Tab-separated table of C-alpha atoms and ligand atoms in Angstrom:
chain	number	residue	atom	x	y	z
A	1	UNK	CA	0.000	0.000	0.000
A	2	UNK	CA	1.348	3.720	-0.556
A	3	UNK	CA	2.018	5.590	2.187
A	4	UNK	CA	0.982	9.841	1.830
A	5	UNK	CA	3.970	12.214	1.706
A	6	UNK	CA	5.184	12.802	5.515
A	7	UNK	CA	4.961	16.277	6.444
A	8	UNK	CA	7.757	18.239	7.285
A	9	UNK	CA	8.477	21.213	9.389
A	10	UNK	CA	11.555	23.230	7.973
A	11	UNK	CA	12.826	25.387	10.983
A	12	UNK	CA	15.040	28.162	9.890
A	13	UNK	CA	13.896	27.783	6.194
A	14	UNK	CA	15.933	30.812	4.510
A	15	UNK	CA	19.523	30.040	6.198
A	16	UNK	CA	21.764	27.901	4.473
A	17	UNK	CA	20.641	24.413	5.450
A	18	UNK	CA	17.201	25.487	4.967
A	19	UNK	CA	17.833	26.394	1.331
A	20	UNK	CA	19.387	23.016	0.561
A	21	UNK	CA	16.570	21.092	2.436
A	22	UNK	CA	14.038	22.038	-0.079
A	23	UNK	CA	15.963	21.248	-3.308
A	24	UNK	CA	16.261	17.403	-1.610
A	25	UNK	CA	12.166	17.449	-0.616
A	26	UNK	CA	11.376	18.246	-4.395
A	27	UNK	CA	13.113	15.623	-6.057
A	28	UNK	CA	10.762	13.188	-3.294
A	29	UNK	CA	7.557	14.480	-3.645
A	30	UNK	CA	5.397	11.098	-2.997
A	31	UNK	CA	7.764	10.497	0.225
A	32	UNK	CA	7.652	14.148	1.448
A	33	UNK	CA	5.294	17.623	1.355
A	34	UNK	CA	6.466	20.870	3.229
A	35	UNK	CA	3.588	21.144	6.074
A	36	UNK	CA	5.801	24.026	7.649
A	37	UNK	CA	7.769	26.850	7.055
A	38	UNK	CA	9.712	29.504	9.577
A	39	UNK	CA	12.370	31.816	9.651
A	40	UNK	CA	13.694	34.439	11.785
A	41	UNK	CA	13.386	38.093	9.778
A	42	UNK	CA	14.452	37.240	6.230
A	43	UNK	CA	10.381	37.942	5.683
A	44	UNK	CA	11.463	38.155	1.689
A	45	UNK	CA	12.924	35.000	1.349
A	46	UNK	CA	10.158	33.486	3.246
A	47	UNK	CA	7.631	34.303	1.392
A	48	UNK	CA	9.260	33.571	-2.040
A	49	UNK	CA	9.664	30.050	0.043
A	50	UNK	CA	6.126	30.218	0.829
A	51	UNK	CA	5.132	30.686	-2.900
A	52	UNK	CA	7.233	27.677	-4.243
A	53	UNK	CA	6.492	25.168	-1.744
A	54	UNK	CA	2.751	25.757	-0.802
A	55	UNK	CA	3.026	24.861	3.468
A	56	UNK	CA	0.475	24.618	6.159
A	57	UNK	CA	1.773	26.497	8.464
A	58	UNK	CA	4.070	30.208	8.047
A	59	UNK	CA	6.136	31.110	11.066
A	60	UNK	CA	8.230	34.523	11.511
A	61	UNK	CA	9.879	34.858	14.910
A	62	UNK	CA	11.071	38.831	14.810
A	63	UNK	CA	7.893	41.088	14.405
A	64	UNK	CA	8.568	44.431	12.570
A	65	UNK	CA	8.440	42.877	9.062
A	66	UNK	CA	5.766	43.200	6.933
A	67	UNK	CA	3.882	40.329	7.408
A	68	UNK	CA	1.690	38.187	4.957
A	69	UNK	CA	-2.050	37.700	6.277
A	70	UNK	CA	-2.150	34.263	7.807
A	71	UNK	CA	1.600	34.358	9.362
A	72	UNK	CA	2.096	33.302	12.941
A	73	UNK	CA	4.918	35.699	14.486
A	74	UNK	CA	6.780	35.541	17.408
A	75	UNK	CA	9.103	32.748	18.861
A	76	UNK	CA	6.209	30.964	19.744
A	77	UNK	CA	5.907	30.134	15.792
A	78	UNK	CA	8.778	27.344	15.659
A	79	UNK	CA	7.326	25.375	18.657
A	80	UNK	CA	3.915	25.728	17.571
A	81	UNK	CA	5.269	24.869	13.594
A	82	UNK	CA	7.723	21.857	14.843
A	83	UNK	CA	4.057	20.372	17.224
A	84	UNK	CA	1.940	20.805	14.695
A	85	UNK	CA	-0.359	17.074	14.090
A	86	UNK	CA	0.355	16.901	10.418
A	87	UNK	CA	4.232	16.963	10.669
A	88	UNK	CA	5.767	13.771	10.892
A	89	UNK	CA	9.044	15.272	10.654
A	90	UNK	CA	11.237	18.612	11.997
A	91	UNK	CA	14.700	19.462	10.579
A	92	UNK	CA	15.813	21.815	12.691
A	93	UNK	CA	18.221	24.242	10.498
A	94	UNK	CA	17.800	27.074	13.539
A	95	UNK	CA	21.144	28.826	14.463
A	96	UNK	CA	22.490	28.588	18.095
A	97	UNK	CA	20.799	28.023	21.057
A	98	UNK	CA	17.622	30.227	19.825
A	99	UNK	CA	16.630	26.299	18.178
A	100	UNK	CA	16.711	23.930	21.945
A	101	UNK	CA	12.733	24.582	22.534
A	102	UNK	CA	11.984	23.457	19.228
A	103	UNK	CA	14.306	20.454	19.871
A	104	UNK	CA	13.163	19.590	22.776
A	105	UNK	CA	8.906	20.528	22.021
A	106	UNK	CA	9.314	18.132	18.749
A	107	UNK	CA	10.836	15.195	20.686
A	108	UNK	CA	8.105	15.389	23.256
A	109	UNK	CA	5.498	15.518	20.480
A	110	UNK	CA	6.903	12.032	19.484
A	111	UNK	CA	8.866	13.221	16.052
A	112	UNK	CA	11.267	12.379	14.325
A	113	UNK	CA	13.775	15.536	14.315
A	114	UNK	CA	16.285	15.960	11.404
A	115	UNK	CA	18.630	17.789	13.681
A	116	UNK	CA	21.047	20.095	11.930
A	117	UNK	CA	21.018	22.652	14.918
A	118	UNK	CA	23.570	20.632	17.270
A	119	UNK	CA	23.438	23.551	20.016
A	120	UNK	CA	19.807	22.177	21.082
A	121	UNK	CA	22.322	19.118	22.205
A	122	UNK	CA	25.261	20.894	23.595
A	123	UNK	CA	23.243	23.299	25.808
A	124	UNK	CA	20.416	20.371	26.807
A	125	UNK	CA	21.670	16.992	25.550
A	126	UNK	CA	19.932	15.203	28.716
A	127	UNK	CA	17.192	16.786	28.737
A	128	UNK	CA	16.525	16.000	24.967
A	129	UNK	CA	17.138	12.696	26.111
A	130	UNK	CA	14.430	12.616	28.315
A	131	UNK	CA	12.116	14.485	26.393
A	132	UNK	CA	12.117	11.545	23.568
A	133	UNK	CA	11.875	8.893	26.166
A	134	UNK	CA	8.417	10.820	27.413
A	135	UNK	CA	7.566	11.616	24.269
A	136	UNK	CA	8.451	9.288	21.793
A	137	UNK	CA	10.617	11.176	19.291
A	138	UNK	CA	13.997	10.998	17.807
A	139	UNK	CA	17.106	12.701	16.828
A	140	UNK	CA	18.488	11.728	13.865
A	141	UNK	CA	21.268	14.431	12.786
A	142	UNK	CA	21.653	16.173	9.776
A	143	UNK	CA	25.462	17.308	10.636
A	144	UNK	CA	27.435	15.458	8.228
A	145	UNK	CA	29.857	13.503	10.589
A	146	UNK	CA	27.554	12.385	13.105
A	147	UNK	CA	25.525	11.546	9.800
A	148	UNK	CA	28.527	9.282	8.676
A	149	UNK	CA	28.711	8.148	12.507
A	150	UNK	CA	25.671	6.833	12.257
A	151	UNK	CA	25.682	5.027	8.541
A	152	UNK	CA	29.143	3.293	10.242
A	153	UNK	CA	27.701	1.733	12.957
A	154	UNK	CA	24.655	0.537	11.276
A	155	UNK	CA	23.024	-1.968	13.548
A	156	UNK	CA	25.806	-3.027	15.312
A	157	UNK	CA	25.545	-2.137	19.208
A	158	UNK	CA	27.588	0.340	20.473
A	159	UNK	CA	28.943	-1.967	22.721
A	160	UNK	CA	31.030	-3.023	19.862
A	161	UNK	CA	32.185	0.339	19.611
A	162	UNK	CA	36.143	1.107	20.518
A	163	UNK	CA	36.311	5.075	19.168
A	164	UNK	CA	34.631	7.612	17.109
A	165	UNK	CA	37.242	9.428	14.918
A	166	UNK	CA	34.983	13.124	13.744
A	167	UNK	CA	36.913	14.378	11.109
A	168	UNK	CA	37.614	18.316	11.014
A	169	UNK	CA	38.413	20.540	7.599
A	170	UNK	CA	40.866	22.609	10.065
A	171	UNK	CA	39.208	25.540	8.587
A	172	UNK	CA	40.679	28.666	7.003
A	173	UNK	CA	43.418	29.329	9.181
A	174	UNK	CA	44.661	25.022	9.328
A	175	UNK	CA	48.082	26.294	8.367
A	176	UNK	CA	48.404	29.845	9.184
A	177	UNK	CA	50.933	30.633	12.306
A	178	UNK	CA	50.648	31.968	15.149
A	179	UNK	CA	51.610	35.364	14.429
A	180	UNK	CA	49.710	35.161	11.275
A	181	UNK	CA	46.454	34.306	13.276
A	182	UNK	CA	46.648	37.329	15.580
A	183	UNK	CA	45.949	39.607	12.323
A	184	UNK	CA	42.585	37.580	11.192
A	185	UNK	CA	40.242	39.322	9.941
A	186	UNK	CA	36.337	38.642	10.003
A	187	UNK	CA	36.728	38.201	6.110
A	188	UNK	CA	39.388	35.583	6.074
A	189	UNK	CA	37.387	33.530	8.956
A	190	UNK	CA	34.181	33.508	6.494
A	191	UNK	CA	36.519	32.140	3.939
A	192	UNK	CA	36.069	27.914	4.407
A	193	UNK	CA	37.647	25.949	2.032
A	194	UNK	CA	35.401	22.913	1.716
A	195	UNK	CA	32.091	23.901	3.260
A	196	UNK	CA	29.514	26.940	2.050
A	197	UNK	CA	27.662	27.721	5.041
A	198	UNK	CA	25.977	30.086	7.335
A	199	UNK	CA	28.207	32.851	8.751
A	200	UNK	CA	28.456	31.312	12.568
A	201	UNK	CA	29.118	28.042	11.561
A	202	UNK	CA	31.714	29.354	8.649
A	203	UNK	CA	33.441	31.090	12.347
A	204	UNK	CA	32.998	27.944	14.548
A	205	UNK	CA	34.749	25.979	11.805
A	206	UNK	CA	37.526	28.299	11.738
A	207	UNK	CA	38.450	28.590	15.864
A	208	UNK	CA	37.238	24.571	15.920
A	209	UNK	CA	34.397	25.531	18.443
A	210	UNK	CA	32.215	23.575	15.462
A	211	UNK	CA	34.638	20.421	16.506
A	212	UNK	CA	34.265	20.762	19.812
A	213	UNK	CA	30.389	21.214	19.601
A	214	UNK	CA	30.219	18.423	17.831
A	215	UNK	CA	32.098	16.515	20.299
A	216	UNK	CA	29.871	17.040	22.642
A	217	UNK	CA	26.953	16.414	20.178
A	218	UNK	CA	28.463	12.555	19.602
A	219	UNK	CA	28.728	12.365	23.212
A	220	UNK	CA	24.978	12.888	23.270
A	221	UNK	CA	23.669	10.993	20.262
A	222	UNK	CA	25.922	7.544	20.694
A	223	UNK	CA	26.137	7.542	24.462
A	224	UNK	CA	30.013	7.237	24.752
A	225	UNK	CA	32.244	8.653	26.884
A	226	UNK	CA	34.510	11.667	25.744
A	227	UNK	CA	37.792	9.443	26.279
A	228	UNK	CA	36.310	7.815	23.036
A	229	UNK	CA	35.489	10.594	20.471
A	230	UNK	CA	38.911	11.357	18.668
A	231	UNK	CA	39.088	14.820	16.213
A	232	UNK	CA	41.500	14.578	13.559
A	233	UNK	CA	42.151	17.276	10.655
A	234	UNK	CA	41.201	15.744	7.216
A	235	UNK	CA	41.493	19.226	4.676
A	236	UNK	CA	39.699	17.518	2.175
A	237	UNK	CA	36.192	16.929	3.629
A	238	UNK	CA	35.755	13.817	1.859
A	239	UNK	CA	35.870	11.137	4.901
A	240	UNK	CA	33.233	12.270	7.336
A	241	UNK	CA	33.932	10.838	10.004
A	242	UNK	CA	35.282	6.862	11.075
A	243	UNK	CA	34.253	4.112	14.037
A	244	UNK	CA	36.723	2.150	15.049
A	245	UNK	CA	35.329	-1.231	16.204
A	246	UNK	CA	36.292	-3.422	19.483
A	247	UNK	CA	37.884	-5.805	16.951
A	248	UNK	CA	40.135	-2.985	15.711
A	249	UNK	CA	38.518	-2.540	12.557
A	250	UNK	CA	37.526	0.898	11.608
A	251	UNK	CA	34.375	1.590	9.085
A	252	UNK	CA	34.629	5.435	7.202
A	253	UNK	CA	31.965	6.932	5.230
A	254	UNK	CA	32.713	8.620	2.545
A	255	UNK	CA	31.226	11.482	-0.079
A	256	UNK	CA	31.477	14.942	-1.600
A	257	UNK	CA	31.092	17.518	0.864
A	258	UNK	CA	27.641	18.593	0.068
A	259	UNK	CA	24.507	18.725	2.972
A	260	UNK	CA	22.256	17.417	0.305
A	261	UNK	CA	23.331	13.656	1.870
A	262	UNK	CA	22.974	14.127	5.537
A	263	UNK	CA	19.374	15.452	5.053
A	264	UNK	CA	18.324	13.446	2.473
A	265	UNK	CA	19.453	10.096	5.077
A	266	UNK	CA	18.413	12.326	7.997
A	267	UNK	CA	14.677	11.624	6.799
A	268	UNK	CA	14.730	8.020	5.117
A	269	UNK	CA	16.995	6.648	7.915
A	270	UNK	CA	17.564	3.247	8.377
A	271	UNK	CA	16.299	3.219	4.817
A	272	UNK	CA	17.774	4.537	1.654
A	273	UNK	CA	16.461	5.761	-1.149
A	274	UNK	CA	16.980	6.507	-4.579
A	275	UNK	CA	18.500	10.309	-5.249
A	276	UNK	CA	20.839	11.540	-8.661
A	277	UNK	CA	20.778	14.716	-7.194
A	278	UNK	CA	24.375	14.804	-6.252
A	279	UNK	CA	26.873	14.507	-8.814
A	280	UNK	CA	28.630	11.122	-8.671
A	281	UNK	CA	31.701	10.080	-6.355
A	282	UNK	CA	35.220	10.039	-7.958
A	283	UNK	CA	37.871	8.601	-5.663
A	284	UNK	CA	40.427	9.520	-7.857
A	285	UNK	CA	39.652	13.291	-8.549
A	286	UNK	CA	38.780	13.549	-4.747
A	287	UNK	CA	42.625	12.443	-4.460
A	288	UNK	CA	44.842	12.352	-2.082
A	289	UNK	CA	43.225	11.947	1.209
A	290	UNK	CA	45.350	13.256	3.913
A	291	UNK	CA	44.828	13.773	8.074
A	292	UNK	CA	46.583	15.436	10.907
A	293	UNK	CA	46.671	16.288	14.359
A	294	UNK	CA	45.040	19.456	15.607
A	295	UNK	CA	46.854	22.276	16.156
A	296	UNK	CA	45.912	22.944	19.996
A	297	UNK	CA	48.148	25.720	20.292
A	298	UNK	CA	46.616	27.652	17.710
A	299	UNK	CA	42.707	26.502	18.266
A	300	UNK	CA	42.151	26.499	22.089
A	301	UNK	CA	38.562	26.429	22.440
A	302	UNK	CA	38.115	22.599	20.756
A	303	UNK	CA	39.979	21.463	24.220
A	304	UNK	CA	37.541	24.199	26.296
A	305	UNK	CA	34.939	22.442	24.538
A	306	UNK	CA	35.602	19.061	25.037
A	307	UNK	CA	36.897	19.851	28.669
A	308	UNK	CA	32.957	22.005	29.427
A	309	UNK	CA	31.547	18.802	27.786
A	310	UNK	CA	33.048	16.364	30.401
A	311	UNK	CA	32.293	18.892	33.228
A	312	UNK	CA	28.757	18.478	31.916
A	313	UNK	CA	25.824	20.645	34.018
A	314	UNK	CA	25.490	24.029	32.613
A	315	UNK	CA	29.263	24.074	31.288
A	316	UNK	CA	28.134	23.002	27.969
A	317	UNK	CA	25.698	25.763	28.092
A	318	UNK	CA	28.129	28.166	29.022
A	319	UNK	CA	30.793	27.024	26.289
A	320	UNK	CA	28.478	27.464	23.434
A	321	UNK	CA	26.655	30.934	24.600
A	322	UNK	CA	30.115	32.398	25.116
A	323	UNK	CA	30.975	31.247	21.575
A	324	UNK	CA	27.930	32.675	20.110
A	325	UNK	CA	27.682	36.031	21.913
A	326	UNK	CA	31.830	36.790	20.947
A	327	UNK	CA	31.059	35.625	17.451
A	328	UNK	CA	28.301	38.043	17.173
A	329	UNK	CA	30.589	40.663	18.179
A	330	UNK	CA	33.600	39.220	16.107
A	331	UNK	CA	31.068	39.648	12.961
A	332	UNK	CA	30.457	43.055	14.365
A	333	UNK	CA	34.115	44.106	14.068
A	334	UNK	CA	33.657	44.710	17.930
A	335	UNK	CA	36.203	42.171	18.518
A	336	UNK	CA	39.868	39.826	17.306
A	337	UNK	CA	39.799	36.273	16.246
A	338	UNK	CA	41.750	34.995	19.296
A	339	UNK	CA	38.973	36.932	21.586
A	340	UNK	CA	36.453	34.298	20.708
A	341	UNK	CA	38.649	31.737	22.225
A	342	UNK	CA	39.701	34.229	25.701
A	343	UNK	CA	36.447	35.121	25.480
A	344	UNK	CA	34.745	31.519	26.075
A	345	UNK	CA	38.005	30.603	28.673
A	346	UNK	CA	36.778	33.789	30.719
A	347	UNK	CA	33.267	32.606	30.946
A	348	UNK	CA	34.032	29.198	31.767
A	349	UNK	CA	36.009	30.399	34.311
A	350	UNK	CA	33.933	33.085	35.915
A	351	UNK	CA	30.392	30.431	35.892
A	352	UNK	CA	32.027	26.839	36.920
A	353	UNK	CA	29.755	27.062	39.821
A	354	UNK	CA	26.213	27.908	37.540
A	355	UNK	CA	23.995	25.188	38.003
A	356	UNK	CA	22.578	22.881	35.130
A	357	UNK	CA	19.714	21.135	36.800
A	358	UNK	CA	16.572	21.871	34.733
A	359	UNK	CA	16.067	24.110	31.914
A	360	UNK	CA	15.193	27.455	33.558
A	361	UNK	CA	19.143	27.018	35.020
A	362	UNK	CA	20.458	26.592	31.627
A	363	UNK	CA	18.638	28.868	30.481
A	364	UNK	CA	20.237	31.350	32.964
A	365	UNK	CA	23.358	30.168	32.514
A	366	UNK	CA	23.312	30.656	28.615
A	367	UNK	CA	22.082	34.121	29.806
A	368	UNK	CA	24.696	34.335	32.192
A	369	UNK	CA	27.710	34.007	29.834
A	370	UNK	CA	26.363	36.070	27.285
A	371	UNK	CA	26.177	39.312	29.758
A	372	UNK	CA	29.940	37.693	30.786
A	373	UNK	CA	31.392	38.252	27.354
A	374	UNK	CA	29.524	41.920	26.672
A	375	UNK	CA	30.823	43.291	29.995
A	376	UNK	CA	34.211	42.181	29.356
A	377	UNK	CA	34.526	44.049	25.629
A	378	UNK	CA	32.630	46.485	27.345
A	379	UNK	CA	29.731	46.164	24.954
B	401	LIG	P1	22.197	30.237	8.773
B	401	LIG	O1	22.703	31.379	9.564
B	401	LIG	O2	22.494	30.181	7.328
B	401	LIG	O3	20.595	30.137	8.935
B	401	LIG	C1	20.006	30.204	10.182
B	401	LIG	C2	18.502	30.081	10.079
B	401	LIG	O4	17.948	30.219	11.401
B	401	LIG	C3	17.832	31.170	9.248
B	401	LIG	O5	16.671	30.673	8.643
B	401	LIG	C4	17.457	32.222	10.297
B	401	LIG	O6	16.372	33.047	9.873
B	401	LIG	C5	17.047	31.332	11.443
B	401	LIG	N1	17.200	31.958	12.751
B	401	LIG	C6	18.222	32.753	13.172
B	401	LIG	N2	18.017	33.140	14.443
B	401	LIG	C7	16.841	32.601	14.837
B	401	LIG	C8	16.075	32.682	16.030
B	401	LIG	N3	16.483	33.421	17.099
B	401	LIG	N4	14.904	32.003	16.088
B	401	LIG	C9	14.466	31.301	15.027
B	401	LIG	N5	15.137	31.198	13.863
B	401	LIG	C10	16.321	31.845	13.769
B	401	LIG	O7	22.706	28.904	9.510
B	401	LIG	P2	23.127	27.497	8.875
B	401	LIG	O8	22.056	27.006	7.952
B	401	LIG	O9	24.524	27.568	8.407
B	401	LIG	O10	23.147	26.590	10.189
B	401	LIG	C11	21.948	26.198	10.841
B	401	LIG	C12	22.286	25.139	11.880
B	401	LIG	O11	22.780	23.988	11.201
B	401	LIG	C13	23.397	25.541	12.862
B	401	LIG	O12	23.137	24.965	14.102
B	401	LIG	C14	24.649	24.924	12.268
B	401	LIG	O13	25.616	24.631	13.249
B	401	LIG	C15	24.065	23.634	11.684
B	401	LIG	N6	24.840	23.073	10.581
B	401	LIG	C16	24.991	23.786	9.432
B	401	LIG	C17	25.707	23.272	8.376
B	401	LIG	C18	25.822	24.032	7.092
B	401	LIG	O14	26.316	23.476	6.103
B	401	LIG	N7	25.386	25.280	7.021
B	401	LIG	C19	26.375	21.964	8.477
B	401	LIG	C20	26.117	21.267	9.712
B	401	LIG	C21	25.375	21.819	10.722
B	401	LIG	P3	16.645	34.457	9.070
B	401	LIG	O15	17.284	34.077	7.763
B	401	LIG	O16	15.307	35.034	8.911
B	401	LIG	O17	17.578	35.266	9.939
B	402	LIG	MG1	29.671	19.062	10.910
């Protein structure tokens, strides 16, 4: 018997992710239909969205734009959008923490969530935990190492697991010196050489807060211990990641660096399906394949990271509004590329103590670090 189209909620529609998500949708029409749409303020690109893909359901979090008769505004939109009886599905393409009550609403609802926004597990990964045990749902991710993660375990129990390996592009600034990195500019840091992506993520990639942030995100999704999740530098972004098995065999998955995958198997996963979409594999243009260690001297927040992520409580929290509230100002011009990195140290520092016991206290810890960073640019 044919099953209808599942509906799917597409949260944070008119960023990057959410621009490739509905290129993969179309070429699946009988398996998928857009049921939602939201974005933050791009109202333009919304409703140019809106007109292509016909959904239920319109959602615009910042008022102050025109708005289209029928629009539900305010930040109420992406809970109410990812809740919503007729969506089957969420991919959650939010940026930064602004995307955990989405998370967390959809998993309670009992959906599946296509989880590209990996703060909503940094800042809350137990409680997203328990909110799909009451509820039902799941995270499947969309970020494309934990995507490979997942394809290389398969079925296999992950107490057959030795090691995670997440691979890392090393960014814009992988060979650039020391003294070299003290004169970054906001331009160079946009500048990734595999990936095209939103502006936050482009800076993440280059300080390695994205690695570390996704440390803590494998932590979350496969349940082992940080002792097991390895980073090493792989320029190429062609190997997305690698499990290393208690038998000492290790399983990579490999592709062209293109999001277009990891959603596409975010939504049919365990099954595949057919898709030409993406051009064709060549191991031998996509040649060589190289890796290296990271460069901790020169990238000191991956070890904050991974460090806040074993402290667990609200230290995740803390890590990854830090990050976001210096690279808001580093986008600004307010501030260097190696303030990111003091920046997130200082906050650590100053909020070991902030508890992390329910969600109001991460909330107020996220809040916490944020007011951290601004009073020490003096912003
Ligand atoms: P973008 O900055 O390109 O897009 C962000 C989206 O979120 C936009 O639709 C934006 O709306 C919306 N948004 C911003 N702030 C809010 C808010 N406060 N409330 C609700 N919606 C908001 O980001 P990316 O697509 O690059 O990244 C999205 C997420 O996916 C991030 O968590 C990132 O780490 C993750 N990711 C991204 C990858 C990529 O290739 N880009 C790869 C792997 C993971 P508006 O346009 O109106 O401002
Ligand atoms: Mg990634």
């Amino acid at each position: 018997m044919r099953r209808p189209p599942q509906g799917v909620a597409l949260l944070g529609s008119t960023g990057s992710i959410g621009r490739s998500a509905p290129r993969v949708l179309a070429r699946h029409p009988d398996r998928f239909r857009v049921a939602a749409l939201t974005a933050h303020s791009n109202a333009e690109e919304l409703a140019a969205q809106v007109a292509a893909l016909h959904p239920d359901y319109i959602g615009l979090v910042s008022d102050g734009y025109a708005v289209h008769p029928g629009w539900h505004v305010g930040t109420e939109s992406i809970v109410e959008a990812a809740t919503l009886p007729e969506v089957d599905v969420v991919i959650n393409a939010i940026v930064g923490a602004a995307g955990l009550r989405a998370t967390l609403a959809a998993l309670e609802a009992g959906k599946r969530v296509a989880l590209a926004n990996k703060e909503s597990l940094v800042v809350a990964g137990t409680l997203a935990e328990s909110a799909a045990a009451r509820g039902g749902g799941e995270i499947v991710p969309v970020d494309s190492e934990h995507s490979a993660i997942l394809q290389c375990i398969g079925s296999r129990p992950v107490t057959e697991v030795r090691r995670l390996i997440i691979t890392a592009s090393g960014g814009p600034f992988r060979t650039w010196p020391l003294e070299r990195l003290r004169e970054a500019q906001r331009e160079d840091a946009l500048n990734h050489p595999t990936w095209s992506m939103g502006p936050k993520i482009t800076v993440d990639s280059a300080t390695l807060v994205n690695k570390a942030l996704e440390v803590i995100e494998a932590h979350f999704l496969f349940g082992l211990p940080f002792d097991r999740i390895d980073v090493v530098v792989h320029p190429q972004s062609i190997v997305h990641s690698m499990v290393e098995f208690v038998d000492g065999s290790v399983v990579a998955q490999l592709g062209v660096p293109t999001m277009e995958l990891p959603i596409l198997y975010a939504l049919t996963h365990p099954e595949r399906i057919g898709d030409d979409g993406v051009s064709p594999f060549d191991p031998v243009a996509s040649s060589p394949l190289t890796f290296e260690p990271v460069r901790h001297d020169a990238f000191p927040a991956l070890a904050l990271g991974v460090e806040a992520g074993r402290r667990g409580g609200a230290a995740p929290a803390v890590f990854n509004a830090a990050n976001e509230q210096a690279v808001a100002l580093f986008l600004a011009g307010a501030i260097n590329f190696h303030d990111i990195s003091s920046a997130i140290a200082s906050a650590l520092s100053a909020l070991h103590a902030a508890p992390g016991d329910d969600l109001e206290a991460l909330l107020a810890a996220d809040a916490a670090a944020r007011q951290h960073v601004k009073d020490l640019f003096a912003c």
